[in-house]
Tab-separated table of N, CA and C in Angstrom:
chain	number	residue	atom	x	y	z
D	1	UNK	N	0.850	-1.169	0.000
D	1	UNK	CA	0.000	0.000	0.000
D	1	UNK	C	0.899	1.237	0.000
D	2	UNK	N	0.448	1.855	-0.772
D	2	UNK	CA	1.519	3.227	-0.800
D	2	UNK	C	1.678	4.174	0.867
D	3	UNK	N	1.976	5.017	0.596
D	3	UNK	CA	2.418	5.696	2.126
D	3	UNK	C	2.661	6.905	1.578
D	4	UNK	N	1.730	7.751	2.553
D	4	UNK	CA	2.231	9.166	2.488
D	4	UNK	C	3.574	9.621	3.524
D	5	UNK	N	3.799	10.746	3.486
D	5	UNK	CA	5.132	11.959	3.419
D	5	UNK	C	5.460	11.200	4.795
D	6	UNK	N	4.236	11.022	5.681
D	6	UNK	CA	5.011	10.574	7.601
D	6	UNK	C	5.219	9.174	7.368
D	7	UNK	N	5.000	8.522	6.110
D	7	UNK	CA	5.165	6.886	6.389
D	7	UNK	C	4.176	6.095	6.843
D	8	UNK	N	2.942	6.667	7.089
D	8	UNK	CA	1.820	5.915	6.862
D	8	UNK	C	0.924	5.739	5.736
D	9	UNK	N	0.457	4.391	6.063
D	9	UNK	CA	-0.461	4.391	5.176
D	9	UNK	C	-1.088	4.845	4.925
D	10	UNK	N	-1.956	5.348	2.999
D	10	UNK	CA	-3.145	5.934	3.279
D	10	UNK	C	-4.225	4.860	3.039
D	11	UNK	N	-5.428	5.348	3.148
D	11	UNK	CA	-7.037	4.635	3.170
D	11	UNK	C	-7.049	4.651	1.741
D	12	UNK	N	-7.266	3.278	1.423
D	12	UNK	CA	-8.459	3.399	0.601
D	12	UNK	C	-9.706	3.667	-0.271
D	13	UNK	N	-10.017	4.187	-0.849
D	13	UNK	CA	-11.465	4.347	-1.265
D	13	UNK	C	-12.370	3.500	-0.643
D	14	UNK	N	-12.409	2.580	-0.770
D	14	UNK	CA	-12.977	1.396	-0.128
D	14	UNK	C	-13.678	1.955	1.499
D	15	UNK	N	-12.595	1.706	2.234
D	15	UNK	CA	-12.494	2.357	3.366
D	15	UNK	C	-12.870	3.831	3.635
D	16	UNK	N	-12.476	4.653	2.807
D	16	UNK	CA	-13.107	6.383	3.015
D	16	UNK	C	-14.888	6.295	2.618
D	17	UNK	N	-15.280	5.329	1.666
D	17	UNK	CA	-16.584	5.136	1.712
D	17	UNK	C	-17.279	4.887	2.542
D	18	UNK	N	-16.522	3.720	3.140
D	18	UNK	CA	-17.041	2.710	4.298
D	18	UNK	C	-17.278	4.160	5.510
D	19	UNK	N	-16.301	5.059	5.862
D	19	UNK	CA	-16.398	5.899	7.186
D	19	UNK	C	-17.494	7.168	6.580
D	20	UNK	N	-17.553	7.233	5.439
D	20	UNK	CA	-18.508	7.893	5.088
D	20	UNK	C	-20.105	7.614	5.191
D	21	UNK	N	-19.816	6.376	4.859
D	21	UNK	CA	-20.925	5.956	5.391
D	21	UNK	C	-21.718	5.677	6.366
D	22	UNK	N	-21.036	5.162	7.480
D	22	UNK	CA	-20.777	5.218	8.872
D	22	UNK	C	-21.355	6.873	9.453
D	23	UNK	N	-20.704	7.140	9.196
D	23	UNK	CA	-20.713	9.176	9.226
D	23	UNK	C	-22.116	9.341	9.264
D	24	UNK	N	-22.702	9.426	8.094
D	24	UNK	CA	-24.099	9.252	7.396
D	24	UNK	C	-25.318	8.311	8.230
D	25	UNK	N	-24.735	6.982	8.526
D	25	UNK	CA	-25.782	6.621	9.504
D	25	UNK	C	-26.132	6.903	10.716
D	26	UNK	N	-24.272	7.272	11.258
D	26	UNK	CA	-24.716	8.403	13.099
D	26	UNK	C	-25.434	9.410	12.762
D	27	UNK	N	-25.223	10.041	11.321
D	27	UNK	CA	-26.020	11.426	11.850
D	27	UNK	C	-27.230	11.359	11.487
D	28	UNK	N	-28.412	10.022	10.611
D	28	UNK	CA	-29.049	9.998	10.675
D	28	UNK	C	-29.911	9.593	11.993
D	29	UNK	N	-29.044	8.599	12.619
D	29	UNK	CA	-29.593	7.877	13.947
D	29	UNK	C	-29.752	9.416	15.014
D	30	UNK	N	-28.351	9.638	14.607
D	30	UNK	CA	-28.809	11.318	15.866
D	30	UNK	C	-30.320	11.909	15.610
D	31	UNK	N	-30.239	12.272	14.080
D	31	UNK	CA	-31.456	13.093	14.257
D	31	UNK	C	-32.651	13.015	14.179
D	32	UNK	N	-32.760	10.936	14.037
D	32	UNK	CA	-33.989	10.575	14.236
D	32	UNK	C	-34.229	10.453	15.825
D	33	UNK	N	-33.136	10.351	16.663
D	33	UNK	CA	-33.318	10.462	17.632
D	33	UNK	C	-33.708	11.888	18.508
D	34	UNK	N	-33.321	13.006	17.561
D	34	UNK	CA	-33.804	14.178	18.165
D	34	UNK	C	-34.907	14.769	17.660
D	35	UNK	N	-35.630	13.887	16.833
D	35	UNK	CA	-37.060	13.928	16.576
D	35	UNK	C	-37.804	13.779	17.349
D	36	UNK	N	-37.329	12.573	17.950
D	36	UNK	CA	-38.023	11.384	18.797
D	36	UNK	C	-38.210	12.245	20.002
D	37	UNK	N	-37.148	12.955	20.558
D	37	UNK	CA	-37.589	13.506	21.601
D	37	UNK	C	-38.294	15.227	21.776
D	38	UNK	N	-37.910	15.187	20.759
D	38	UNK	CA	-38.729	16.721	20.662
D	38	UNK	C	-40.375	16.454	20.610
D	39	UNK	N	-40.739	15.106	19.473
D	39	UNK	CA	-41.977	14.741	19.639
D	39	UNK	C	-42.659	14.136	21.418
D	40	UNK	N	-41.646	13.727	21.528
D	40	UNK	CA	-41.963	13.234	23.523
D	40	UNK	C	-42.252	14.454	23.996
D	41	UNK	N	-41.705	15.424	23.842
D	41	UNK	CA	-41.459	16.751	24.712
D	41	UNK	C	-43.065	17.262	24.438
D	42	UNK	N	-43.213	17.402	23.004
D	42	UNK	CA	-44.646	18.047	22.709
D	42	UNK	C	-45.604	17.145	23.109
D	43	UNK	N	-45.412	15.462	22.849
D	43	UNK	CA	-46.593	14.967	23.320
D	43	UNK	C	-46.733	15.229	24.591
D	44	UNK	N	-46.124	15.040	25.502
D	44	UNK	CA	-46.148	15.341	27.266
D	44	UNK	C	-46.540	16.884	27.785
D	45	UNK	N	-46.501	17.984	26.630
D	45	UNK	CA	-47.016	19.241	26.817
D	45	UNK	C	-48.678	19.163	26.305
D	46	UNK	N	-49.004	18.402	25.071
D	46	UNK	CA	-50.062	18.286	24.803
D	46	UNK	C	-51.043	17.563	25.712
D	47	UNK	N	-50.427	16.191	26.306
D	47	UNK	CA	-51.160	15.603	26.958
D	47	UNK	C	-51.484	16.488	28.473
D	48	UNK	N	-50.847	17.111	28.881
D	48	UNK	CA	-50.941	17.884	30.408
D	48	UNK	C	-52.195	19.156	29.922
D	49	UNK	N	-51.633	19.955	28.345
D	49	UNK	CA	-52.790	21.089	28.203
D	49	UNK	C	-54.715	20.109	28.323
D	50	UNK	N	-54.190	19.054	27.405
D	50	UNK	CA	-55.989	18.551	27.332
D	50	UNK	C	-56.442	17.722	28.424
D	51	UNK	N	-55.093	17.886	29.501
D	51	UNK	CA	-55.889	17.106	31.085
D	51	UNK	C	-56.858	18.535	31.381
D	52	UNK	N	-55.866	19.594	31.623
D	52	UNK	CA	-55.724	20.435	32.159
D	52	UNK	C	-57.405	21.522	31.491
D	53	UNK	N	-57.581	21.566	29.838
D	53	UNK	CA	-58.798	21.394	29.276
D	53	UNK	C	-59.895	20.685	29.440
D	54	UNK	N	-59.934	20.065	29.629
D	54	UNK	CA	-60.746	18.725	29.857
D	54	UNK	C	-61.781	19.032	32.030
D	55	UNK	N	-60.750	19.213	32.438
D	55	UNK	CA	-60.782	19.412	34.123
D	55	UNK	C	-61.508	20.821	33.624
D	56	UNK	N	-61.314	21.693	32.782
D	56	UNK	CA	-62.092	23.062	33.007
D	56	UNK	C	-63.467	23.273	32.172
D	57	UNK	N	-63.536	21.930	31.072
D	57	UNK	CA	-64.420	21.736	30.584
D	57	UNK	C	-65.322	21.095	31.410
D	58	UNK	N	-65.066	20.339	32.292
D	58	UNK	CA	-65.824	19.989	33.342
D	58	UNK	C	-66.674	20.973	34.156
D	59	UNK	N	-65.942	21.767	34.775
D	59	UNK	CA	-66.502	22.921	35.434
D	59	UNK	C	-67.079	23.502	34.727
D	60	UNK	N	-66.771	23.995	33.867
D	60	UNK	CA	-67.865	24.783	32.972
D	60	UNK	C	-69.140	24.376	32.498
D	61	UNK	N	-69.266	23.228	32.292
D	61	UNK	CA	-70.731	22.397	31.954
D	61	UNK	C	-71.450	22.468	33.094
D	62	UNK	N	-70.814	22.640	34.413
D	62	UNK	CA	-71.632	22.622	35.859
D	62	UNK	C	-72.236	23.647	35.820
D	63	UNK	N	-71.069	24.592	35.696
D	63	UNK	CA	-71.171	26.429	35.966
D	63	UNK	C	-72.100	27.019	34.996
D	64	UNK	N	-72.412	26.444	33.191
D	64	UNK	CA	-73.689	27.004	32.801
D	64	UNK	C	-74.386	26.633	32.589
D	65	UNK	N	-75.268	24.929	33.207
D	65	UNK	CA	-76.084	24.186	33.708
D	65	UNK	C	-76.800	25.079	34.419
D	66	UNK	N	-75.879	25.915	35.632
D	66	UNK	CA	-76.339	26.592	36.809
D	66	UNK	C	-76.509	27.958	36.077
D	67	UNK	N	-76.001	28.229	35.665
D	67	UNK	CA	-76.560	29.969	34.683
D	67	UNK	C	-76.898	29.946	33.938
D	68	UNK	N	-77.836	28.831	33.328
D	68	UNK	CA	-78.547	28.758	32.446
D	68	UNK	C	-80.133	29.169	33.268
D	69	UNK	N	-79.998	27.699	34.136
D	69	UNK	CA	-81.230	27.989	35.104
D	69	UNK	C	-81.366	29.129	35.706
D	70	UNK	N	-80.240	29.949	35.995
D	70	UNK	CA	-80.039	31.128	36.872
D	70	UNK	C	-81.158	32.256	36.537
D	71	UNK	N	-80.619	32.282	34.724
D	71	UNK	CA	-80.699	33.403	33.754
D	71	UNK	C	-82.297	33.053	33.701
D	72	UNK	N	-82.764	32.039	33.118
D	72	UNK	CA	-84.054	31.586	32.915
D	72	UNK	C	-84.976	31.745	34.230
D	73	UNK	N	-84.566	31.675	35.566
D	73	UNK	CA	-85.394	32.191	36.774
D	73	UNK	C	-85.337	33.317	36.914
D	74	UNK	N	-84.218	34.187	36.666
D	74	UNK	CA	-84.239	35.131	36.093
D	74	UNK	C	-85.437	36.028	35.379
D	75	UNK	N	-85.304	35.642	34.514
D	75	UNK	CA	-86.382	36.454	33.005
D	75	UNK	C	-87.967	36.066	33.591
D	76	UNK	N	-87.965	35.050	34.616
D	76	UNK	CA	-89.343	34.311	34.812
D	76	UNK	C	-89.878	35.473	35.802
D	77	UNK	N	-88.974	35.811	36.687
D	77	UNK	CA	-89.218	36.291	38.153
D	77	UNK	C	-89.148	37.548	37.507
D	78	UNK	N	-88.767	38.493	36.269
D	78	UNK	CA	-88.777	39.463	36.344
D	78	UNK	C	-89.434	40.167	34.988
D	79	UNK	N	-89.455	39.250	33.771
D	79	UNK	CA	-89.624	40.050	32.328
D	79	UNK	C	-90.876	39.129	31.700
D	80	UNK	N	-91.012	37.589	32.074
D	80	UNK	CA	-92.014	36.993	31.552
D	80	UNK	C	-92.800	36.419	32.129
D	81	UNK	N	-92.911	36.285	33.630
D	81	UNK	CA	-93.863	35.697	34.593
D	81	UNK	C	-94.798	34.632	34.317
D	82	UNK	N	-95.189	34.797	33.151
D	82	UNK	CA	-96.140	33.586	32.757
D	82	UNK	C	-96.109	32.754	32.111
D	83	UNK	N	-94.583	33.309	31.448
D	83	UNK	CA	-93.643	31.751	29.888
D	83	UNK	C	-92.818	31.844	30.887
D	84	UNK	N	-92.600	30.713	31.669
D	84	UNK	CA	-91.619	30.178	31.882
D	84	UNK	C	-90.657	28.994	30.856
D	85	UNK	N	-91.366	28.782	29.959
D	85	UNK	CA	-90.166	28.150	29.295
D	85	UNK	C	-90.132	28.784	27.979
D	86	UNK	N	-90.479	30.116	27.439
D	86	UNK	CA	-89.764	31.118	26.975
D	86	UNK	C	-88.496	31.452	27.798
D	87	UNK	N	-88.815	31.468	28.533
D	87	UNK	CA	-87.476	32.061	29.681
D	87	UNK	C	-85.856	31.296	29.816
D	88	UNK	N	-86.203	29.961	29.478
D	88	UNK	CA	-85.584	28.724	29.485
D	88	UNK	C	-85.407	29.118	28.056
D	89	UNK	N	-85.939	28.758	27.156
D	89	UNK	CA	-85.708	28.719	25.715
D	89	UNK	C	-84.495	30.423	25.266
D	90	UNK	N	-84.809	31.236	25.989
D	90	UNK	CA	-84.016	32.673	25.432
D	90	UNK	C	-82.702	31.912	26.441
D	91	UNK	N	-82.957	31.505	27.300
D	91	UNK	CA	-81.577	31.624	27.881
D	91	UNK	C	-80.767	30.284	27.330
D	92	UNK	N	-81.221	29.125	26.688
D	92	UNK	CA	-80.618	28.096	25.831
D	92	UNK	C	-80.348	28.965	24.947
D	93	UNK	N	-80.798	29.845	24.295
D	93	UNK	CA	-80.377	30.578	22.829
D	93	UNK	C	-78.991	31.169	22.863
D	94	UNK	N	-79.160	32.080	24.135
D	94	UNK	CA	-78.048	32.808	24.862
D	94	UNK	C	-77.115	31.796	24.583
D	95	UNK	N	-76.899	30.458	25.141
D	95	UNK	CA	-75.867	29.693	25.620
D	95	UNK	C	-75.149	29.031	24.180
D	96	UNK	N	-76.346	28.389	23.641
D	96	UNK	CA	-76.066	27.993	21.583
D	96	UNK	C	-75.220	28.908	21.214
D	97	UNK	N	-75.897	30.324	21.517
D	97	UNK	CA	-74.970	31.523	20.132
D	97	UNK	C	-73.701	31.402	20.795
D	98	UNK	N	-73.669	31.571	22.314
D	98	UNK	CA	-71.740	32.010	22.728
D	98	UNK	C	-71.146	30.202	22.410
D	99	UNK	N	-71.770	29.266	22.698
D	99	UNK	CA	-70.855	28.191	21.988
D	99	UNK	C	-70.622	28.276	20.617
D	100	UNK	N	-71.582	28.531	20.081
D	100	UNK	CA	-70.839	28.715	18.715
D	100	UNK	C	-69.932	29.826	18.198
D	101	UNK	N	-70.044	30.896	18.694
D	101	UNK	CA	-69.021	31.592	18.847
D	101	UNK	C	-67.261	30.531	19.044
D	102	UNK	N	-67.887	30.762	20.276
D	102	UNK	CA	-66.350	29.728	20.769
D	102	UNK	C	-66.021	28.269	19.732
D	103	UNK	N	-67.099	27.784	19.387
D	103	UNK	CA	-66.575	26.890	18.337
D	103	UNK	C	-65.998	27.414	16.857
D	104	UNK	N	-66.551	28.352	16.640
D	104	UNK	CA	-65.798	29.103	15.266
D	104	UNK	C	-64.196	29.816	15.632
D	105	UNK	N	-63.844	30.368	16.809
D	105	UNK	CA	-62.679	30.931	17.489
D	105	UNK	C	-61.900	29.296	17.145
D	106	UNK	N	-62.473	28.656	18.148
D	106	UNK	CA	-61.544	27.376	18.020
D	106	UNK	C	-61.293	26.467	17.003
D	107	UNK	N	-62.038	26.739	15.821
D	107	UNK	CA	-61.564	26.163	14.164
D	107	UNK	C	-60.647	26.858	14.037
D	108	UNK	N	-60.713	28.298	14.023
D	108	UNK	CA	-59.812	29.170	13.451
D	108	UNK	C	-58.141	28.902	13.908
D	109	UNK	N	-58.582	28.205	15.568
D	109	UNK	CA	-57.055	28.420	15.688
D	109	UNK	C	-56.488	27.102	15.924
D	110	UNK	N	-56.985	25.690	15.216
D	110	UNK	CA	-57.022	24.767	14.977
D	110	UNK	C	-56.483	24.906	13.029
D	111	UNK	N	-56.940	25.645	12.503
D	111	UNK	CA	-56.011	26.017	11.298
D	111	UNK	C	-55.160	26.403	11.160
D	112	UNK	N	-54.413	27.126	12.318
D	112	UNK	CA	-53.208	27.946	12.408
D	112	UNK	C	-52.018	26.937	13.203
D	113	UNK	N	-52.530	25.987	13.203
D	113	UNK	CA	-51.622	24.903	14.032
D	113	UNK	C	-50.445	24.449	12.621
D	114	UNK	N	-48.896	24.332	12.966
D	114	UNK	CA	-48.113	23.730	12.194
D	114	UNK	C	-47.642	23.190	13.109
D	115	UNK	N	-47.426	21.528	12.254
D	115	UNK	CA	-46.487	20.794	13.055
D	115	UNK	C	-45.067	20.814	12.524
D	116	UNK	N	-44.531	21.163	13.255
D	116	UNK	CA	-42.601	20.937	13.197
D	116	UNK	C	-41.428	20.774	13.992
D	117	UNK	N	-40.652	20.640	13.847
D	117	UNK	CA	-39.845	20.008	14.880
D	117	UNK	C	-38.455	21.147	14.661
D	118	UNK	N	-38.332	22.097	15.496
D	118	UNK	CA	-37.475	23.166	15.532
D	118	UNK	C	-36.241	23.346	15.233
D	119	UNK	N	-35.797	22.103	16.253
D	119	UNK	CA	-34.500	21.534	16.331
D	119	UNK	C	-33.662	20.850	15.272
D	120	UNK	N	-34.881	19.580	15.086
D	120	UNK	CA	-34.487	18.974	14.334
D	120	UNK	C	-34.183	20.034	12.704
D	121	UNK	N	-35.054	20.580	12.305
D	121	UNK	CA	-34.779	21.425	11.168
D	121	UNK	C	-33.622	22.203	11.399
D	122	UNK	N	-33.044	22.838	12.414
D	122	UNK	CA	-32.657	23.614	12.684
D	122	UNK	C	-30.731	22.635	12.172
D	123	UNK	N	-30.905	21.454	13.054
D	123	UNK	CA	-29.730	20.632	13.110
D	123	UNK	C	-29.325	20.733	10.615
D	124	UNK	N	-30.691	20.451	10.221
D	124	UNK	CA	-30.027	20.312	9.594
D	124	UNK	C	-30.014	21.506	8.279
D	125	UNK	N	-30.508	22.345	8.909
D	125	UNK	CA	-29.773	23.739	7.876
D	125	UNK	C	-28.165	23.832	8.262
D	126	UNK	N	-27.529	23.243	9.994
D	126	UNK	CA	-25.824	23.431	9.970
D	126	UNK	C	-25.472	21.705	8.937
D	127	UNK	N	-26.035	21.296	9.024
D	127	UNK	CA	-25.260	19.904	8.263
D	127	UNK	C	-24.014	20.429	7.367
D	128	UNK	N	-23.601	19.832	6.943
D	128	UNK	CA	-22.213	20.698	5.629
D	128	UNK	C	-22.725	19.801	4.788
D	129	UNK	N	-22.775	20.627	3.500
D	129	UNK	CA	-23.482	20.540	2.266
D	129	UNK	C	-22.443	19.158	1.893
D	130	UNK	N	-23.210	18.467	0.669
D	130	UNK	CA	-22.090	17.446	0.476
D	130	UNK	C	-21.220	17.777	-0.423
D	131	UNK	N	-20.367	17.349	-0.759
D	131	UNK	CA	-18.947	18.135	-1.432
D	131	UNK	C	-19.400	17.827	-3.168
D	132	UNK	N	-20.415	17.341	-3.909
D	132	UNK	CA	-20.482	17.688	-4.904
D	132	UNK	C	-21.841	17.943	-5.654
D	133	UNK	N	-22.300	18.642	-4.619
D	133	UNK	CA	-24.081	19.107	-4.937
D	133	UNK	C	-25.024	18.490	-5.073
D	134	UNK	N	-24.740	17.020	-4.693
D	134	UNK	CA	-25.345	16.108	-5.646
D	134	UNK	C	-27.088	16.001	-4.857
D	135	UNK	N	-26.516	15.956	-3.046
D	135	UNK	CA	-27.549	15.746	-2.316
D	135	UNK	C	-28.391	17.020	-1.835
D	136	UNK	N	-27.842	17.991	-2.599
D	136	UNK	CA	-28.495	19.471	-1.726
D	136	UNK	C	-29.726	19.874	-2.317
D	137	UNK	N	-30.321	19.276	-3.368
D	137	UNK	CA	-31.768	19.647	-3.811
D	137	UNK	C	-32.572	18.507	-3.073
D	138	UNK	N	-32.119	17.395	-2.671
D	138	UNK	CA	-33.312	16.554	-1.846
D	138	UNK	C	-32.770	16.950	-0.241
D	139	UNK	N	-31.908	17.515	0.405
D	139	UNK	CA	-32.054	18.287	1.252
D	139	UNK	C	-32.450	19.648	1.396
D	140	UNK	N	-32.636	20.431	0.711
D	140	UNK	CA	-33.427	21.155	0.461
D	140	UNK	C	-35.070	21.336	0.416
D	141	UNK	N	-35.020	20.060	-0.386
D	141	UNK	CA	-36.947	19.571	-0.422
D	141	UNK	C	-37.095	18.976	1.189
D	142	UNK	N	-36.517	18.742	1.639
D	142	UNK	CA	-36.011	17.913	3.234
D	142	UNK	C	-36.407	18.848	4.150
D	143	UNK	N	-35.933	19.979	4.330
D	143	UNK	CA	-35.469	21.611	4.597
D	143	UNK	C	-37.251	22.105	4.440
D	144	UNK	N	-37.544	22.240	3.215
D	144	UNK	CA	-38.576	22.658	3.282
D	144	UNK	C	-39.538	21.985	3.973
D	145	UNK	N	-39.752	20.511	3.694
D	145	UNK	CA	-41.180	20.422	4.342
D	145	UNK	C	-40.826	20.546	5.349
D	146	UNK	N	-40.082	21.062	6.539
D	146	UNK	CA	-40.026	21.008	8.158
D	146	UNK	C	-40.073	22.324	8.663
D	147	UNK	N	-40.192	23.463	7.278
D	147	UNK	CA	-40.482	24.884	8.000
D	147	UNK	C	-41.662	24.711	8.027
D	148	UNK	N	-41.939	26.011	9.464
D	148	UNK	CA	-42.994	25.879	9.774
D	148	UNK	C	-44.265	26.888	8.843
């Protein structure tokens, strides 16, 4: 095997492939692995917001159960005395229109949701380009789908 200037051997092709390749599979394993946990991170934030939703959606079904009836004894005792379930019926109306309200708010910002992974994109805009262009338009298309 030939020998460079200090008297060692050099590599191969063979071998410079082989560590190239090698190269290529740590840094894929890395950054499927820092997918992996960025997705843990969000699932464990998601799962705590819709406990945490869920516990206030609770209360709230109590709370305008009770101000529904409130509103409707209300209107009885003071504006309709003799429809009592007019009184009931305006104050279900009341309650329909602000849910739907709140259900149109919450499409809206159910459309504005992107999923992406920060890091991970982030890791590979530093990657170093490969040395003969070959791979930088399917990293690129790579690149793109992960902005947000």
């Amino acid at each position: 095997m030939p020998e460079n200037l200090q008297g060692e051997p050099q590599q191969g092709v063979a071998s410079m492939v082989g560590d190239i390749v090698q190269d290529a599979q740590k840094l894929v394993r890395q950054e499927l692995a820092l997918a992996q946990r960025e997705i843990a991170i969000a699932w464990g934030k998601a799962k705590k917001g819709v406990t945490l939703l869920s516990s206030a959606l609770a209360i709230f079904v109590v709370g305008g159960v009770l101000a529904g009836v409130m509103i409707a004894k209300f209107l009885h005792q003071y504006a309709l005395p003799n429809h009592e379930w007019a009184c009931f019926g305006i104050a279900c109306g009341l309650f329909v229109l602000g849910g739907a309200v709140l259900t149109y708010c919450g499409i809206q910002q159910v459309k504005k949701i992107h999923v992406s992974l920060p890091q991970s994109a982030e890791t590979l805009h530093g990657d170093v380009p490969a040395p003969n262009g070959a791979l930088t338009s399917s990293r690129a298309s790579a690149i793109t789908l992960l902005k947000p």
